[in-house]
PDB file of C-alpha atoms and ligand atoms in Angstrom:
ATOM      1  CA  MET W   1      -0.230  -0.381  -0.198  1.00 64.00           C
ATOM      2  CA  LYS W   2       0.848   3.159  -0.890  1.00 87.00           C
ATOM      3  CA  VAL W   3       1.547   5.762   2.286  1.00 91.00           C
ATOM      4  CA  SER W   4       1.618   9.640   1.890  1.00 95.00           C
ATOM      5  CA  LEU W   5       2.664  12.386   4.289  1.00 97.00           C
ATOM      6  CA  GLY W   6      -0.586  14.124   2.265  1.00 97.00           C
ATOM      7  CA  LEU W   7       1.011  17.156   1.366  1.00 98.00           C
ATOM      8  CA  GLU W   8       1.053  16.542  -2.303  1.00 96.00           C
ATOM      9  CA  ASP W   9      -0.228  19.761  -4.333  1.00 88.00           C
ATOM     10  CA  GLN W  10      -1.005  21.278  -0.657  1.00 98.00           C
ATOM     11  CA  VAL W  11       0.406  25.121  -1.074  1.00 98.00           C
ATOM     12  CA  VAL W  12       3.704  26.135   1.584  1.00 98.00           C
ATOM     13  CA  LEU W  13       5.332  28.962   2.071  1.00 98.00           C
ATOM     14  CA  VAL W  14       8.356  29.439   3.985  1.00 98.00           C
ATOM     15  CA  THR W  15      10.221  32.601   4.904  1.00 98.00           C
ATOM     16  CA  GLY W  16      13.765  32.397   4.380  1.00 96.00           C
ATOM     17  CA  GLY W  17      13.369  29.997   1.518  1.00 95.00           C
ATOM     18  CA  ASN W  18      17.224  30.613   0.388  1.00 94.00           C
ATOM     19  CA  ARG W  19      19.341  28.471   2.763  1.00 93.00           C
ATOM     20  CA  GLY W  20      20.035  27.058   5.997  1.00 96.00           C
ATOM     21  CA  ILE W  21      17.384  25.530   6.792  1.00 98.00           C
ATOM     22  CA  GLY W  22      15.059  27.766   4.974  1.00 97.00           C
ATOM     23  CA  ALA W  23      16.447  26.371   1.865  1.00 95.00           C
ATOM     24  CA  ALA W  24      16.243  22.011   3.820  1.00 97.00           C
ATOM     25  CA  ILE W  25      12.197  22.604   3.830  1.00 98.00           C
ATOM     26  CA  VAL W  26      11.928  24.157   0.948  1.00 97.00           C
ATOM     27  CA  ASN W  27      14.087  20.752  -0.476  1.00 96.00           C
ATOM     28  CA  LEU W  28      11.819  18.605   1.290  1.00 98.00           C
ATOM     29  CA  LEU W  29       8.453  19.992   0.467  1.00 98.00           C
ATOM     30  CA  LEU W  30       9.497  19.769  -3.094  1.00 97.00           C
ATOM     31  CA  ASP W  31      10.469  16.396  -3.048  1.00 96.00           C
ATOM     32  CA  LEU W  32       7.104  15.447  -1.630  1.00 97.00           C
ATOM     33  CA  GLY W  33       5.241  17.173  -4.478  1.00 96.00           C
ATOM     34  CA  THR W  34       4.219  20.600  -2.508  1.00 98.00           C
ATOM     35  CA  LYS W  35       4.032  23.410  -4.160  1.00 97.00           C
ATOM     36  CA  VAL W  36       6.355  25.555  -2.976  1.00 98.00           C
ATOM     37  CA  ALA W  37       6.522  29.718  -2.076  1.00 98.00           C
ATOM     38  CA  TYR W  38       9.250  30.798  -0.488  1.00 97.00           C
ATOM     39  CA  THR W  39      10.628  33.943   0.445  1.00 96.00           C
ATOM     40  CA  TYR W  40      13.811  35.244   0.327  1.00 95.00           C
ATOM     41  CA  ARG W  41      15.359  38.652   1.499  1.00 93.00           C
ATOM     42  CA  SER W  42      18.786  39.559   0.125  1.00 86.00           C
ATOM     43  CA  ASP W  43      20.163  36.605  -1.518  1.00 69.00           C
ATOM     44  CA  ASP W  44      18.985  36.346  -4.980  1.00 65.00           C
ATOM     45  CA  ASN W  45      19.086  32.692  -5.954  1.00 66.00           C
ATOM     46  CA  PRO W  46      15.772  31.318  -7.094  1.00 65.00           C
ATOM     47  CA  GLN W  47      15.593  27.425  -6.998  1.00 64.00           C
ATOM     48  CA  MET W  48      13.226  25.503  -9.320  1.00 67.00           C
ATOM     49  CA  GLY W  49      10.230  24.575  -8.977  1.00 78.00           C
ATOM     50  CA  SER W  50       9.003  26.451  -6.411  1.00 89.00           C
ATOM     51  CA  LEU W  51       7.502  30.846  -6.285  1.00 96.00           C
ATOM     52  CA  ALA W  52      10.618  32.393  -4.900  1.00 95.00           C
ATOM     53  CA  ILE W  53       9.278  36.060  -4.105  1.00 96.00           C
ATOM     54  CA  LYS W  54      12.127  38.766  -2.157  1.00 95.00           C
ATOM     55  CA  ALA W  55      10.608  39.646   0.736  1.00 97.00           C
ATOM     56  CA  ASP W  56      11.618  41.635   3.908  1.00 97.00           C
ATOM     57  CA  VAL W  57       9.574  39.707   6.917  1.00 98.00           C
ATOM     58  CA  THR W  58      10.103  43.120   9.194  1.00 98.00           C
ATOM     59  CA  ASP W  59       7.841  44.970   6.380  1.00 98.00           C
ATOM     60  CA  GLU W  60       3.868  43.990   7.244  1.00 98.00           C
ATOM     61  CA  ALA W  61       2.643  45.270   3.698  1.00 98.00           C
ATOM     62  CA  SER W  62       5.414  43.551   2.195  1.00 98.00           C
ATOM     63  CA  MET W  63       3.824  40.506   4.169  1.00 98.00           C
ATOM     64  CA  ALA W  64       0.548  40.830   2.920  1.00 98.00           C
ATOM     65  CA  ALA W  65       1.708  41.439  -0.617  1.00 98.00           C
ATOM     66  CA  VAL W  66       3.810  38.409  -0.452  1.00 98.00           C
ATOM     67  CA  ALA W  67      -0.256  36.794   1.004  1.00 98.00           C
ATOM     68  CA  ALA W  68      -1.863  37.771  -1.195  1.00 98.00           C
ATOM     69  CA  HIS W  69       1.096  36.906  -4.499  1.00 98.00           C
ATOM     70  CA  VAL W  70       1.118  33.142  -3.367  1.00 98.00           C
ATOM     71  CA  GLU W  71      -2.781  32.554  -2.745  1.00 98.00           C
ATOM     72  CA  GLU W  72      -2.720  34.186  -6.516  1.00 98.00           C
ATOM     73  CA  LYS W  73       0.047  32.280  -8.280  1.00 97.00           C
ATOM     74  CA  LEU W  74      -0.571  28.622  -6.012  1.00 98.00           C
ATOM     75  CA  GLY W  75      -4.103  28.932  -4.509  1.00 98.00           C
ATOM     76  CA  ALA W  76      -5.108  29.106  -0.946  1.00 98.00           C
ATOM     77  CA  ILE W  77      -2.141  28.217   2.067  1.00 98.00           C
ATOM     78  CA  ASP W  78      -2.466  25.020   3.242  1.00 98.00           C
ATOM     79  CA  GLY W  79       0.968  25.591   5.227  1.00 99.00           C
ATOM     80  CA  ILE W  80       3.299  28.448   6.885  1.00 99.00           C
ATOM     81  CA  VAL W  81       6.854  27.685   7.518  1.00 99.00           C
ATOM     82  CA  ALA W  82       8.020  30.873   9.518  1.00 99.00           C
ATOM     83  CA  ASN W  83      11.657  30.372   9.155  1.00 98.00           C
ATOM     84  CA  ALA W  84      13.512  33.574   8.808  1.00 98.00           C
ATOM     85  CA  GLY W  85      15.434  34.316  11.528  1.00 98.00           C
ATOM     86  CA  ILE W  86      18.984  36.283  12.254  1.00 97.00           C
ATOM     87  CA  THR W  87      21.278  36.521  15.586  1.00 97.00           C
ATOM     88  CA  GLN W  88      22.902  39.488  16.080  1.00 97.00           C
ATOM     89  CA  ASP W  89      25.370  38.376  19.483  1.00 95.00           C
ATOM     90  CA  ASN W  90      26.301  40.149  22.401  1.00 96.00           C
ATOM     91  CA  PHE W  91      26.963  40.216  26.409  1.00 97.00           C
ATOM     92  CA  PHE W  92      23.903  41.678  27.659  1.00 98.00           C
ATOM     93  CA  PRO W  93      26.374  44.815  29.275  1.00 98.00           C
ATOM     94  CA  LYS W  94      27.253  45.715  25.048  1.00 98.00           C
ATOM     95  CA  LEU W  95      24.376  44.767  23.331  1.00 98.00           C
ATOM     96  CA  THR W  96      22.433  48.190  21.889  1.00 98.00           C
ATOM     97  CA  THR W  97      18.996  49.298  21.198  1.00 98.00           C
ATOM     98  CA  ALA W  98      19.482  48.699  17.285  1.00 98.00           C
ATOM     99  CA  ASP W  99      21.026  44.720  18.253  1.00 98.00           C
ATOM    100  CA  TRP W 100      17.560  44.243  20.369  1.00 98.00           C
ATOM    101  CA  ASP W 101      15.336  45.853  18.347  1.00 98.00           C
ATOM    102  CA  ALA W 102      16.494  43.535  14.974  1.00 98.00           C
ATOM    103  CA  VAL W 103      16.832  40.520  16.543  1.00 98.00           C
ATOM    104  CA  ILE W 104      12.821  41.442  18.000  1.00 98.00           C
ATOM    105  CA  ASP W 105      11.446  42.866  14.554  1.00 98.00           C
ATOM    106  CA  THR W 106      12.873  39.964  13.207  1.00 98.00           C
ATOM    107  CA  ASN W 107      12.361  37.050  14.618  1.00 98.00           C
ATOM    108  CA  LEU W 108       9.084  37.719  16.773  1.00 98.00           C
ATOM    109  CA  LYS W 109       7.839  40.613  15.024  1.00 98.00           C
ATOM    110  CA  GLY W 110       8.635  39.117  11.303  1.00 98.00           C
ATOM    111  CA  VAL W 111       6.111  36.061  12.865  1.00 99.00           C
ATOM    112  CA  TYR W 112       3.807  38.407  13.513  1.00 98.00           C
ATOM    113  CA  ASN W 113       3.783  39.716   9.720  1.00 98.00           C
ATOM    114  CA  THR W 114       3.901  36.715   7.916  1.00 99.00           C
ATOM    115  CA  LEU W 115       1.195  34.887   9.578  1.00 98.00           C
ATOM    116  CA  LYS W 116      -1.325  37.928  10.142  1.00 98.00           C
ATOM    117  CA  PRO W 117      -2.533  38.202   6.714  1.00 98.00           C
ATOM    118  CA  ILE W 118      -3.266  34.036   5.959  1.00 98.00           C
ATOM    119  CA  ILE W 119      -4.600  33.130  10.058  1.00 98.00           C
ATOM    120  CA  PRO W 120      -8.091  34.902   8.936  1.00 98.00           C
ATOM    121  CA  LYS W 121      -8.871  32.815   5.360  1.00 98.00           C
ATOM    122  CA  MET W 122      -7.110  29.315   6.982  1.00 98.00           C
ATOM    123  CA  TYR W 123     -10.197  29.697   9.947  1.00 98.00           C
ATOM    124  CA  ALA W 124     -12.002  30.846   6.567  1.00 98.00           C
ATOM    125  CA  GLN W 125     -11.455  27.205   4.987  1.00 98.00           C
ATOM    126  CA  ARG W 126     -11.152  25.394   8.010  1.00 98.00           C
ATOM    127  CA  SER W 127      -8.506  24.500   7.751  1.00 98.00           C
ATOM    128  CA  GLY W 128      -4.727  24.427   7.921  1.00 98.00           C
ATOM    129  CA  ALA W 129      -1.089  23.935   9.793  1.00 99.00           C
ATOM    130  CA  VAL W 130       1.604  26.910  11.068  1.00 99.00           C
ATOM    131  CA  VAL W 131       5.284  25.713  11.446  1.00 99.00           C
ATOM    132  CA  CYS W 132       7.118  28.654  13.494  1.00 99.00           C
ATOM    133  CA  ILE W 133      10.849  27.841  13.516  1.00 99.00           C
ATOM    134  CA  THR W 134      11.764  28.898  17.632  1.00 98.00           C
ATOM    135  CA  SER W 135      15.385  27.663  18.631  1.00 98.00           C
ATOM    136  CA  ILE W 136      16.940  25.375  21.758  1.00 97.00           C
ATOM    137  CA  SER W 137      18.237  29.066  23.340  1.00 97.00           C
ATOM    138  CA  GLY W 138      14.424  30.301  23.645  1.00 98.00           C
ATOM    139  CA  GLU W 139      13.774  27.131  26.108  1.00 97.00           C
ATOM    140  CA  ARG W 140      17.266  27.355  27.329  1.00 95.00           C
ATOM    141  CA  GLY W 141      18.815  30.562  27.318  1.00 96.00           C
ATOM    142  CA  ASN W 142      22.392  31.367  25.506  1.00 93.00           C
ATOM    143  CA  LEU W 143      25.464  33.043  26.189  1.00 92.00           C
ATOM    144  CA  GLY W 144      25.015  36.513  24.688  1.00 94.00           C
ATOM    145  CA  GLN W 145      21.978  35.671  23.343  1.00 96.00           C
ATOM    146  CA  THR W 146      19.554  37.501  25.276  1.00 98.00           C
ATOM    147  CA  ASN W 147      17.646  39.262  22.561  1.00 98.00           C
ATOM    148  CA  TYR W 148      17.688  36.142  20.486  1.00 98.00           C
ATOM    149  CA  ALA W 149      16.720  33.896  23.552  1.00 98.00           C
ATOM    150  CA  ALA W 150      13.565  36.471  24.119  1.00 98.00           C
ATOM    151  CA  SER W 151      12.541  35.815  20.435  1.00 99.00           C
ATOM    152  CA  LYS W 152      12.657  32.405  20.642  1.00 98.00           C
ATOM    153  CA  ALA W 153      10.905  32.138  24.016  1.00 98.00           C
ATOM    154  CA  GLY W 154       8.444  34.921  22.745  1.00 98.00           C
ATOM    155  CA  THR W 155       7.630  32.971  19.549  1.00 98.00           C
ATOM    156  CA  ILE W 156       6.841  29.442  21.551  1.00 98.00           C
ATOM    157  CA  GLY W 157       3.876  31.067  23.815  1.00 98.00           C
ATOM    158  CA  PHE W 158       3.019  32.781  20.861  1.00 98.00           C
ATOM    159  CA  THR W 159       2.881  28.880  18.489  1.00 99.00           C
ATOM    160  CA  LYS W 160       0.917  27.752  21.235  1.00 98.00           C
ATOM    161  CA  SER W 161      -1.853  30.942  22.303  1.00 99.00           C
ATOM    162  CA  LEU W 162      -2.320  30.692  18.482  1.00 99.00           C
ATOM    163  CA  ALA W 163      -3.380  26.760  18.729  1.00 99.00           C
ATOM    164  CA  LEU W 164      -5.498  26.828  21.511  1.00 98.00           C
ATOM    165  CA  GLU W 165      -7.375  29.635  19.761  1.00 98.00           C
ATOM    166  CA  ALA W 166      -7.062  28.403  15.832  1.00 99.00           C
ATOM    167  CA  ALA W 167      -8.006  24.229  16.878  1.00 98.00           C
ATOM    168  CA  ARG W 168     -11.970  25.535  16.729  1.00 98.00           C
ATOM    169  CA  TYR W 169     -11.357  25.989  12.945  1.00 98.00           C
ATOM    170  CA  ASN W 170      -8.920  23.234  12.471  1.00 98.00           C
ATOM    171  CA  VAL W 171      -5.719  25.355  11.863  1.00 99.00           C
ATOM    172  CA  ARG W 172      -2.919  23.770  13.530  1.00 99.00           C
ATOM    173  CA  ALA W 173       0.117  25.680  15.078  1.00 99.00           C
ATOM    174  CA  ASN W 174       3.454  23.774  16.007  1.00 99.00           C
ATOM    175  CA  ALA W 175       7.245  24.969  16.590  1.00 99.00           C
ATOM    176  CA  VAL W 176      10.244  23.078  15.875  1.00 99.00           C
ATOM    177  CA  ALA W 177      12.776  23.884  18.140  1.00 98.00           C
ATOM    178  CA  PRO W 178      16.341  22.688  16.376  1.00 98.00           C
ATOM    179  CA  GLY W 179      19.836  22.369  18.622  1.00 97.00           C
ATOM    180  CA  PHE W 180      22.850  23.351  17.271  1.00 96.00           C
ATOM    181  CA  ILE W 181      22.412  23.136  13.858  1.00 98.00           C
ATOM    182  CA  GLN W 182      25.734  23.064  10.555  1.00 96.00           C
ATOM    183  CA  THR W 183      24.971  26.303   8.763  1.00 95.00           C
ATOM    184  CA  ASP W 184      25.802  30.164   7.612  1.00 92.00           C
ATOM    185  CA  MET W 185      24.588  30.646  12.009  1.00 90.00           C
ATOM    186  CA  LEU W 186      26.907  27.943  12.975  1.00 90.00           C
ATOM    187  CA  LYS W 187      29.440  30.418  12.034  1.00 88.00           C
ATOM    188  CA  SER W 188      29.300  33.259  13.731  1.00 83.00           C
ATOM    189  CA  ILE W 189      29.620  31.482  16.617  1.00 85.00           C
ATOM    190  CA  PRO W 190      33.169  31.493  18.170  1.00 87.00           C
ATOM    191  CA  GLU W 191      35.380  27.893  17.337  1.00 90.00           C
ATOM    192  CA  LYS W 192      36.142  26.771  20.711  1.00 91.00           C
ATOM    193  CA  VAL W 193      32.800  28.080  21.848  1.00 88.00           C
ATOM    194  CA  LYS W 194      32.067  25.725  19.675  1.00 91.00           C
ATOM    195  CA  GLN W 195      34.146  22.777  21.038  1.00 94.00           C
ATOM    196  CA  LYS W 196      32.177  23.509  23.978  1.00 92.00           C
ATOM    197  CA  ILE W 197      28.582  23.535  22.897  1.00 93.00           C
ATOM    198  CA  LEU W 198      29.410  19.887  21.205  1.00 95.00           C
ATOM    199  CA  SER W 199      30.942  18.063  24.352  1.00 95.00           C
ATOM    200  CA  GLU W 200      27.770  18.797  25.731  1.00 95.00           C
ATOM    201  CA  ILE W 201      25.615  17.216  22.579  1.00 97.00           C
ATOM    202  CA  PRO W 202      24.887  13.600  23.196  1.00 97.00           C
ATOM    203  CA  LEU W 203      25.074  12.580  20.046  1.00 97.00           C
ATOM    204  CA  SER W 204      27.821  14.175  18.999  1.00 96.00           C
ATOM    205  CA  ARG W 205      27.845  16.436  16.519  1.00 97.00           C
ATOM    206  CA  PHE W 206      25.745  19.524  15.138  1.00 97.00           C
ATOM    207  CA  GLY W 207      22.551  19.007  13.121  1.00 98.00           C
ATOM    208  CA  LYS W 208      21.928  18.586   9.476  1.00 98.00           C
ATOM    209  CA  PRO W 209      19.046  21.442   7.914  1.00 98.00           C
ATOM    210  CA  GLU W 210      17.822  18.611   6.721  1.00 98.00           C
ATOM    211  CA  GLU W 211      17.305  17.076  10.075  1.00 98.00           C
ATOM    212  CA  VAL W 212      15.282  19.833  10.784  1.00 98.00           C
ATOM    213  CA  ALA W 213      13.345  19.850   7.774  1.00 98.00           C
ATOM    214  CA  TRP W 214      11.493  16.522   8.625  1.00 98.00           C
ATOM    215  CA  ALA W 215       9.828  17.911  11.533  1.00 99.00           C
ATOM    216  CA  VAL W 216       9.009  20.919   9.517  1.00 99.00           C
ATOM    217  CA  ALA W 217       6.912  18.540   7.674  1.00 98.00           C
ATOM    218  CA  PHE W 218       5.728  16.001   9.957  1.00 98.00           C
ATOM    219  CA  LEU W 219       4.316  18.796  11.544  1.00 99.00           C
ATOM    220  CA  LEU W 220       2.614  19.987   8.005  1.00 98.00           C
ATOM    221  CA  SER W 221       1.808  17.183   7.067  1.00 98.00           C
ATOM    222  CA  PRO W 222      -2.692  16.591   7.507  1.00 97.00           C
ATOM    223  CA  VAL W 223      -1.794  13.250   7.673  1.00 97.00           C
ATOM    224  CA  ALA W 224       1.031  12.130  10.334  1.00 98.00           C
ATOM    225  CA  SER W 225       0.058  15.072  12.474  1.00 98.00           C
ATOM    226  CA  SER W 226      -3.708  15.324  12.535  1.00 98.00           C
ATOM    227  CA  TYR W 227      -3.606  15.281  16.396  1.00 98.00           C
ATOM    228  CA  VAL W 228      -0.076  17.780  17.196  1.00 98.00           C
ATOM    229  CA  THR W 229      -0.877  21.285  17.721  1.00 99.00           C
ATOM    230  CA  GLY W 230       0.762  23.734  20.174  1.00 98.00           C
ATOM    231  CA  THR W 231       3.497  21.917  21.079  1.00 98.00           C
ATOM    232  CA  VAL W 232       7.245  21.748  20.356  1.00 98.00           C
ATOM    233  CA  VAL W 233       9.176  19.730  18.505  1.00 98.00           C
ATOM    234  CA  ARG W 234      12.974  19.611  19.134  1.00 98.00           C
ATOM    235  CA  VAL W 235      15.653  18.545  16.824  1.00 98.00           C
ATOM    236  CA  ASN W 236      18.575  18.949  18.931  1.00 97.00           C
ATOM    237  CA  GLY W 237      20.588  15.624  19.883  1.00 97.00           C
ATOM    238  CA  ALA W 238      19.388  15.158  22.202  1.00 96.00           C
ATOM    239  CA  HIS W 239      20.938  18.837  24.020  1.00 96.00           C
ATOM    240  CA  HIS W 240      17.850  18.965  26.304  1.00 81.00           C
ATOM    241  CA  THR W 241      17.498  21.945  28.728  1.00 65.00           C
TER     242      THR W 241
HETATM  243  P1  LIG P 301      21.256  30.955   8.192  1.00 78.36           P
HETATM  244  O1  LIG P 301      21.583  32.197   9.079  1.00 78.36           O
HETATM  245  O2  LIG P 301      21.202  30.352   7.120  1.00 78.36           O
HETATM  246  O3  LIG P 301      18.888  32.048   7.144  1.00 78.36           O
HETATM  247  C1  LIG P 301      18.508  32.886   7.380  1.00 78.36           C
HETATM  248  C2  LIG P 301      18.082  32.433   6.225  1.00 78.36           C
HETATM  249  O4  LIG P 301      16.490  33.802   7.058  1.00 78.36           O
HETATM  250  C3  LIG P 301      18.093  33.065   5.404  1.00 78.36           C
HETATM  251  O5  LIG P 301      17.094  33.648   3.828  1.00 78.36           O
HETATM  252  C4  LIG P 301      17.693  34.808   5.563  1.00 78.36           C
HETATM  253  O6  LIG P 301      17.599  35.428   4.290  1.00 78.36           O
HETATM  254  C5  LIG P 301      16.374  34.896   6.629  1.00 78.36           C
HETATM  255  N1  LIG P 301      15.873  36.212   6.396  1.00 78.36           N
HETATM  256  C6  LIG P 301      16.993  36.465   8.093  1.00 78.36           C
HETATM  257  N2  LIG P 301      16.531  37.971   8.048  1.00 78.36           N
HETATM  258  C7  LIG P 301      15.452  37.938   7.450  1.00 78.36           C
HETATM  259  C8  LIG P 301      13.975  39.265   6.686  1.00 78.36           C
HETATM  260  N3  LIG P 301      14.406  40.569   8.467  1.00 78.36           N
HETATM  261  N4  LIG P 301      13.764  38.720   6.060  1.00 78.36           N
HETATM  262  C9  LIG P 301      13.303  37.152   4.882  1.00 78.36           C
HETATM  263  N5  LIG P 301      14.630  37.104   5.416  1.00 78.36           N
HETATM  264  C10 LIG P 301      15.499  37.230   6.610  1.00 78.36           C
HETATM  265  O7  LIG P 301      20.463  30.335   9.660  1.00 78.36           O
HETATM  266  P2  LIG P 301      19.709  29.023   9.727  1.00 78.36           P
HETATM  267  O8  LIG P 301      19.018  28.859   8.518  1.00 78.36           O
HETATM  268  O9  LIG P 301      20.209  28.424  10.438  1.00 78.36           O
HETATM  269  O10 LIG P 301      18.456  29.497  10.773  1.00 78.36           O
HETATM  270  C11 LIG P 301      16.817  29.525   9.583  1.00 78.36           C
HETATM  271  C12 LIG P 301      15.550  29.618  11.058  1.00 78.36           C
HETATM  272  O11 LIG P 301      16.172  28.302  12.390  1.00 78.36           O
HETATM  273  C13 LIG P 301      16.057  30.711  11.722  1.00 78.36           C
HETATM  274  O12 LIG P 301      14.547  31.323  12.977  1.00 78.36           O
HETATM  275  C14 LIG P 301      17.114  30.158  13.451  1.00 78.36           C
HETATM  276  O13 LIG P 301      16.867  31.274  14.034  1.00 78.36           O
HETATM  277  C15 LIG P 301      16.317  29.181  13.657  1.00 78.36           C
HETATM  278  N6  LIG P 301      17.542  28.115  14.365  1.00 78.36           N
HETATM  279  C16 LIG P 301      18.750  27.861  13.662  1.00 78.36           C
HETATM  280  C17 LIG P 301      19.684  26.946  14.312  1.00 78.36           C
HETATM  281  C18 LIG P 301      21.232  26.727  13.633  1.00 78.36           C
HETATM  282  O14 LIG P 301      22.047  26.421  14.839  1.00 78.36           O
HETATM  283  N7  LIG P 301      21.405  27.081  12.698  1.00 78.36           N
HETATM  284  C19 LIG P 301      19.503  26.420  15.870  1.00 78.36           C
HETATM  285  C20 LIG P 301      18.103  26.673  16.311  1.00 78.36           C
HETATM  286  C21 LIG P 301      17.421  28.265  15.426  1.00 78.36           C
HETATM  287  P3  LIG P 301      18.822  35.909   3.195  1.00 78.36           P
HETATM  288  O15 LIG P 301      20.098  35.404   2.797  1.00 78.36           O
HETATM  289  O16 LIG P 301      18.119  36.833   2.338  1.00 78.36           O
HETATM  290  O17 LIG P 301      19.862  37.088   4.536  1.00 78.36           O
END
């Protein structure tokens, strides 16, 4: 018997889909037969087989235009992956207001801007799945990441609250909390710190973007995760809180 995640021909929007974890999500969804739209901010490298839209998640009007564009080109949106995110790390006394604002605006307000124009439509169609990418830092905190951890903890609270509100409309909202994953974001961590982090990970390695993508596909799937909402799936090699 053929088994499927039921994502074929579904329409999914992924923010920050041009590189890192977002690109792995886009590629896996394409392999699963999903109609994928993704946003990118600065990198002009649109992937084949998906709708690439240049947009900044901090810009509310742009994200409303993204939603309208996806609906026009691909049809009603079934899934959203709020993935775009940044770090601007520093120890708190050295953290600037600009560092604080940039990270909160991108990682938390960006989630709001992405979801705001789409959620009412999911409610009206009585179906949909939202996956927000949070972080191990949002659960356990991390040195130099007061701003980032606040944004990611905020995303967890947001997702759990949305799940409660959305349940009556048959719309699900979940978060994925990656541990340390091999992307450009990891490159900004000094080598010495990376070795210390590695020594704390029971699986003795950093994660791969594809390993996060599979958790996202599970949570988007109307087949595999139809009774899963308001939860945080950790993908962290047992690097627990
Ligand atoms: P990368 O730095 O590799 O990629 C970040 C992505 O977000 C890029 O596509 C980037 O676009 C996009 N982006 C950033 N700011 C904006 C913006 N204002 N508007 C639109 N797009 C934006 O990061 P990762 O792939 O590692 O991270 C993806 C998500 O996973 C993030 O939310 C991150 O916080 C989270 N995460 C990552 C972990 C890791 O270890 N790597 C661990 C835990 C969570 P562009 O290329 O145009 O700049």
